[in-house]
Tab-separated table of C-alpha atoms in Angstrom:
chain	number	residue	atom	x	y	z
A	974	ALA	CA	-0.005	0.075	0.002
A	975	GLN	CA	1.168	3.482	-0.776
A	976	LYS	CA	2.206	5.405	2.265
A	977	ILE	CA	1.322	8.866	0.662
A	978	THR	CA	-1.439	9.338	-1.860
A	979	GLN	CA	-2.126	12.489	-3.750
A	980	THR	CA	-5.132	11.762	-5.951
A	981	GLN	CA	-5.115	15.177	-7.956
A	982	PRO	CA	-2.562	14.953	-10.753
A	983	GLY	CA	-3.459	18.473	-11.914
A	984	MET	CA	-5.421	21.364	-10.385
A	985	PHE	CA	-6.481	24.733	-11.803
A	986	VAL	CA	-7.220	27.872	-9.672
A	987	GLN	CA	-8.019	31.402	-10.508
A	988	GLU	CA	-5.697	34.095	-9.091
A	989	LYS	CA	-6.710	35.391	-5.636
A	990	GLU	CA	-8.842	32.266	-4.993
A	991	ALA	CA	-8.107	29.595	-2.414
A	992	VAL	CA	-7.226	26.049	-3.486
A	993	THR	CA	-7.006	22.788	-1.570
A	994	LEU	CA	-4.498	20.090	-2.547
A	995	ASP	CA	-5.321	16.608	-1.146
A	996	CYS	CA	-2.962	14.169	0.609
A	997	THR	CA	-3.818	11.019	2.466
A	998	TYR	CA	-1.303	8.926	4.327
A	999	ASP	CA	-0.954	5.393	5.683
A	1000	THR	CA	1.005	4.530	8.781
A	1001	SER	CA	0.582	2.486	11.978
A	1002	ASP	CA	3.145	4.547	13.786
A	1003	PRO	CA	1.580	6.836	16.310
A	1004	SER	CA	4.406	9.393	15.867
A	1005	TYR	CA	4.886	10.919	12.479
A	1006	GLY	CA	5.413	14.141	10.678
A	1007	LEU	CA	3.886	15.454	7.541
A	1008	PHE	CA	5.509	17.948	5.152
A	1009	TRP	CA	4.506	19.856	1.997
A	1010	TYR	CA	7.062	20.936	-0.552
A	1011	LYS	CA	6.741	23.035	-3.664
A	1012	GLN	CA	8.733	22.253	-6.792
A	1013	PRO	CA	8.680	24.990	-9.478
A	1014	SER	CA	9.828	24.166	-13.026
A	1015	SER	CA	13.388	25.068	-12.032
A	1016	GLY	CA	13.492	21.817	-10.075
A	1017	GLU	CA	14.280	22.854	-6.507
A	1018	MET	CA	12.149	21.346	-3.812
A	1019	ILE	CA	10.928	24.250	-1.319
A	1020	PHE	CA	9.768	23.340	2.128
A	1021	LEU	CA	6.406	24.972	2.891
A	1022	ILE	CA	4.812	23.659	6.014
A	1023	TYR	CA	5.126	20.881	8.609
A	1024	GLN	CA	2.469	19.131	10.805
A	1025	GLY	CA	3.309	16.718	13.701
A	1026	SER	CA	1.051	13.875	14.576
A	1027	TYR	CA	0.753	15.206	18.101
A	1028	ASP	CA	0.208	18.839	17.240
A	1029	GLN	CA	-3.066	20.055	18.652
A	1030	GLN	CA	-3.592	22.787	16.155
A	1031	ASN	CA	-3.426	22.831	12.274
A	1032	ALA	CA	-0.145	24.378	11.013
A	1033	THR	CA	-0.128	27.693	9.259
A	1034	GLU	CA	2.683	29.543	7.494
A	1035	GLY	CA	1.594	32.739	5.888
A	1036	ARG	CA	-0.725	31.859	2.964
A	1037	TYR	CA	-0.314	28.180	3.573
A	1038	SER	CA	-2.292	26.167	6.042
A	1039	LEU	CA	-2.609	22.462	6.677
A	1040	ASN	CA	-5.981	20.885	7.163
A	1041	PHE	CA	-4.980	18.025	9.383
A	1042	GLN	CA	-7.724	15.337	10.033
A	1043	LYS	CA	-5.918	12.602	11.888
A	1044	ALA	CA	-8.852	10.161	12.034
A	1045	ARG	CA	-9.171	10.333	8.295
A	1046	LYS	CA	-5.403	10.362	7.870
A	1047	SER	CA	-5.442	13.343	5.575
A	1048	ALA	CA	-3.227	16.308	5.530
A	1049	ASN	CA	-4.500	18.732	2.788
A	1050	LEU	CA	-2.628	21.866	1.912
A	1051	VAL	CA	-4.665	24.921	1.631
A	1052	ILE	CA	-3.271	27.910	-0.256
A	1053	SER	CA	-5.141	31.110	0.135
A	1054	ALA	CA	-5.160	34.143	-2.127
A	1055	SER	CA	-3.397	32.126	-4.983
A	1056	GLN	CA	-0.768	34.033	-6.996
A	1057	LEU	CA	0.686	33.275	-10.498
A	1058	GLY	CA	3.898	32.304	-8.734
A	1059	ASP	CA	2.173	29.499	-6.940
A	1060	SER	CA	2.091	27.482	-10.148
A	1061	ALA	CA	4.201	24.437	-9.556
A	1062	MET	CA	4.223	20.831	-8.488
A	1063	TYR	CA	3.360	20.240	-4.840
A	1064	PHE	CA	4.486	17.197	-2.847
A	1065	CYS	CA	3.250	15.696	0.328
A	1066	ALA	CA	5.704	13.653	2.466
A	1067	MET	CA	5.759	11.749	5.685
A	1068	ARG	CA	8.437	10.859	8.160
A	1069	GLU	CA	7.538	8.085	10.506
A	1070	GLY	CA	8.780	7.907	14.105
A	1071	ARG	CA	10.332	4.530	13.678
A	1072	GLY	CA	12.652	6.213	11.113
A	1073	LEU	CA	14.284	8.065	13.818
A	1074	THR	CA	16.477	5.205	14.828
A	1075	GLY	CA	19.636	4.422	12.965
A	1076	GLY	CA	20.339	7.866	11.699
A	1077	GLY	CA	18.986	9.900	8.890
A	1078	ASN	CA	15.548	11.406	8.207
A	1079	LYS	CA	13.630	9.195	5.861
A	1080	LEU	CA	10.888	10.879	4.045
A	1081	THR	CA	8.367	9.161	1.908
A	1082	PHE	CA	6.836	11.298	-0.942
A	1083	GLY	CA	3.651	11.251	-2.853
A	1084	THR	CA	3.434	11.521	-6.656
A	1085	GLY	CA	2.586	15.236	-6.587
A	1086	THR	CA	-0.086	17.640	-7.760
A	1087	GLN	CA	0.649	19.971	-10.609
A	1088	LEU	CA	-1.030	23.417	-9.774
A	1089	LYS	CA	-1.771	25.913	-12.342
A	1090	VAL	CA	-2.814	29.489	-11.336
A	1091	GLU	CA	-4.743	31.346	-14.047
A	1092	LEU	CA	-5.608	35.014	-14.435
B	991	GLU	CA	18.073	30.881	-1.133
B	992	THR	CA	21.365	29.134	-1.824
B	993	GLY	CA	21.571	26.827	1.250
B	994	VAL	CA	22.126	23.682	-0.863
B	995	THR	CA	23.915	23.939	-4.291
B	996	GLN	CA	24.360	21.345	-6.945
B	997	THR	CA	26.591	21.110	-9.986
B	998	PRO	CA	26.260	20.691	-12.823
B	999	ARG	CA	22.729	21.698	-13.276
B	1000	HIS	CA	22.505	19.691	-16.638
B	1001	LEU	CA	24.462	16.720	-17.742
B	1002	VAL	CA	24.390	14.605	-20.922
B	1003	MET	CA	26.405	11.480	-20.968
B	1004	GLY	CA	27.004	8.367	-22.851
B	1005	MET	CA	26.623	4.918	-21.296
B	1006	THR	CA	30.327	4.363	-21.161
B	1007	ASN	CA	31.158	7.696	-19.649
B	1008	LYS	CA	32.188	8.372	-15.948
B	1009	LYS	CA	30.958	11.598	-14.378
B	1010	SER	CA	30.273	12.971	-10.964
B	1011	LEU	CA	27.555	15.004	-9.439
B	1012	LYS	CA	28.453	17.442	-6.670
B	1013	CYS	CA	26.295	18.733	-3.897
B	1014	GLU	CA	27.411	21.341	-1.174
B	1015	GLN	CA	25.350	22.545	1.645
B	1016	HIS	CA	25.982	25.832	3.551
B	1017	LEU	CA	23.505	25.312	6.445
B	1018	GLY	CA	25.744	23.502	8.895
B	1019	HIS	CA	23.765	20.313	8.659
B	1020	ASN	CA	25.019	16.906	9.652
B	1021	ALA	CA	23.031	14.712	7.260
B	1022	MET	CA	22.879	14.613	3.433
B	1023	TYR	CA	20.702	12.752	0.953
B	1024	TRP	CA	20.495	11.743	-2.760
B	1025	TYR	CA	17.197	11.328	-4.352
B	1026	LYS	CA	16.171	10.382	-7.881
B	1027	GLN	CA	13.157	11.927	-9.443
B	1028	SER	CA	11.791	10.270	-12.564
B	1029	ALA	CA	8.769	11.447	-14.460
B	1030	LYS	CA	5.491	10.483	-12.867
B	1031	LYS	CA	7.086	8.542	-10.044
B	1032	PRO	CA	7.532	9.561	-6.354
B	1033	LEU	CA	10.931	10.750	-5.364
B	1034	GLU	CA	13.145	7.802	-4.642
B	1035	LEU	CA	15.644	7.972	-1.726
B	1036	MET	CA	18.912	6.680	-2.912
B	1037	PHE	CA	21.477	7.278	-0.199
B	1038	VAL	CA	21.579	8.862	3.279
B	1039	TYR	CA	24.737	10.075	5.050
B	1040	SER	CA	24.501	11.038	8.736
B	1041	LEU	CA	27.666	12.419	10.357
B	1042	GLU	CA	29.519	11.451	7.165
B	1043	GLU	CA	28.557	7.851	7.516
B	1044	ARG	CA	26.309	6.098	4.983
B	1045	VAL	CA	23.324	4.836	6.806
B	1046	GLU	CA	20.938	4.072	3.989
B	1047	ASN	CA	21.389	2.491	0.592
B	1048	ASN	CA	18.143	1.694	-0.941
B	1049	SER	CA	19.135	-1.043	-3.322
B	1050	VAL	CA	20.683	1.289	-5.582
B	1051	PRO	CA	22.779	-0.315	-8.506
B	1052	SER	CA	26.476	-0.255	-8.061
B	1053	ARG	CA	26.851	2.114	-11.156
B	1054	PHE	CA	25.908	4.864	-8.661
B	1055	SER	CA	28.604	5.398	-6.060
B	1056	PRO	CA	28.122	8.077	-3.313
B	1057	GLU	CA	31.008	9.779	-1.453
B	1058	CYS	CA	30.722	12.087	1.526
B	1059	PRO	CA	34.266	13.423	2.369
B	1060	ASN	CA	32.828	15.872	4.961
B	1061	SER	CA	29.454	17.108	6.333
B	1062	SER	CA	29.226	19.924	3.703
B	1063	HIS	CA	29.899	17.955	0.633
B	1064	LEU	CA	28.332	15.018	-1.058
B	1065	PHE	CA	29.186	13.449	-4.419
B	1066	LEU	CA	27.445	10.885	-6.678
B	1067	HIS	CA	29.800	9.178	-9.042
B	1068	LEU	CA	28.234	7.725	-12.181
B	1069	HIS	CA	29.702	5.083	-14.497
B	1070	THR	CA	28.242	2.834	-17.223
B	1071	LEU	CA	24.778	4.238	-16.737
B	1072	GLN	CA	21.745	3.101	-18.684
B	1073	PRO	CA	19.178	5.309	-20.466
B	1074	GLU	CA	16.531	4.545	-17.745
B	1075	ASP	CA	18.870	6.299	-15.318
B	1076	SER	CA	17.873	9.627	-16.954
B	1077	ALA	CA	16.193	11.628	-14.370
B	1078	LEU	CA	16.464	14.737	-12.028
B	1079	TYR	CA	18.912	13.951	-9.182
B	1080	LEU	CA	18.212	15.942	-6.088
B	1081	CYS	CA	20.476	16.499	-3.000
B	1082	ALA	CA	19.138	17.493	0.282
B	1083	SER	CA	20.463	18.218	3.775
B	1084	SER	CA	19.055	18.242	7.206
B	1085	GLN	CA	20.112	18.848	10.817
B	1086	GLU	CA	19.415	15.681	12.787
B	1087	GLY	CA	18.295	16.454	16.194
B	1088	ALA	CA	17.560	14.200	19.190
B	1089	GLY	CA	14.915	12.133	17.435
B	1090	MET	CA	12.942	15.148	16.292
B	1091	LEU	CA	10.235	14.373	13.746
B	1092	ARG	CA	10.122	17.861	12.455
B	1093	ASP	CA	13.888	17.880	11.226
B	1094	THR	CA	13.314	19.378	7.809
B	1095	GLN	CA	15.191	18.432	4.645
B	1096	TYR	CA	16.310	21.315	2.438
B	1097	PHE	CA	16.923	20.661	-1.250
B	1098	GLY	CA	19.190	21.728	-4.001
B	1099	PRO	CA	18.041	22.676	-7.439
B	1100	GLY	CA	18.915	19.225	-8.857
B	1101	THR	CA	20.966	17.964	-11.707
B	1102	ARG	CA	19.038	16.992	-14.809
B	1103	LEU	CA	20.846	13.928	-16.085
B	1104	THR	CA	20.281	12.475	-19.690
B	1105	VAL	CA	21.991	9.215	-20.571
B	1106	LEU	CA	22.256	8.522	-24.254
């Protein structure tokens, strides 16, 4: 079974509108962290936002917020007031607590969602 | 943001060539990673170095050989590659804390590799 599922290969949104990018995850580990990255066409993966499994509140970073629904195992990214520069691939990733042993920080990525912001 | 740099940005090589990819991080991190990104596939973790020791090798073919001479530099040596090895190769670094889930990986811009 896939650990991270992003079911929207492509999304369109009008400038200044809000958009939600879906992410569901699968883990039996009670300790985990969820990350969202943005990848413009230039290739660099840019860290956007983090949510821990024990965090009581949804994470927010500027125009980015994470709609964390633990029981549903979903961690959707919400981008408010979309801008043309938000057009990019967006990846959801997870780090499981059991990955903390043995060194290194092992992230599992989804297949991504291509977001296109239109005028 | 130039925390993690990669050179070259683009590389075209024949199957018999030997080349190396270079990654340098300026963030003072103690862990570095190589990922492979192929079209329509999730990022694949290839190698992990923590405190300059390799701690992960995800069944990567021996034609890929990593080297981590110090905590700031990471190399990926390539030899006798196949056309299916054409991909974007991303380097990342992180600061490993005391078992912190939120240790974030920061990525470089990648090397776009084409194997003819």
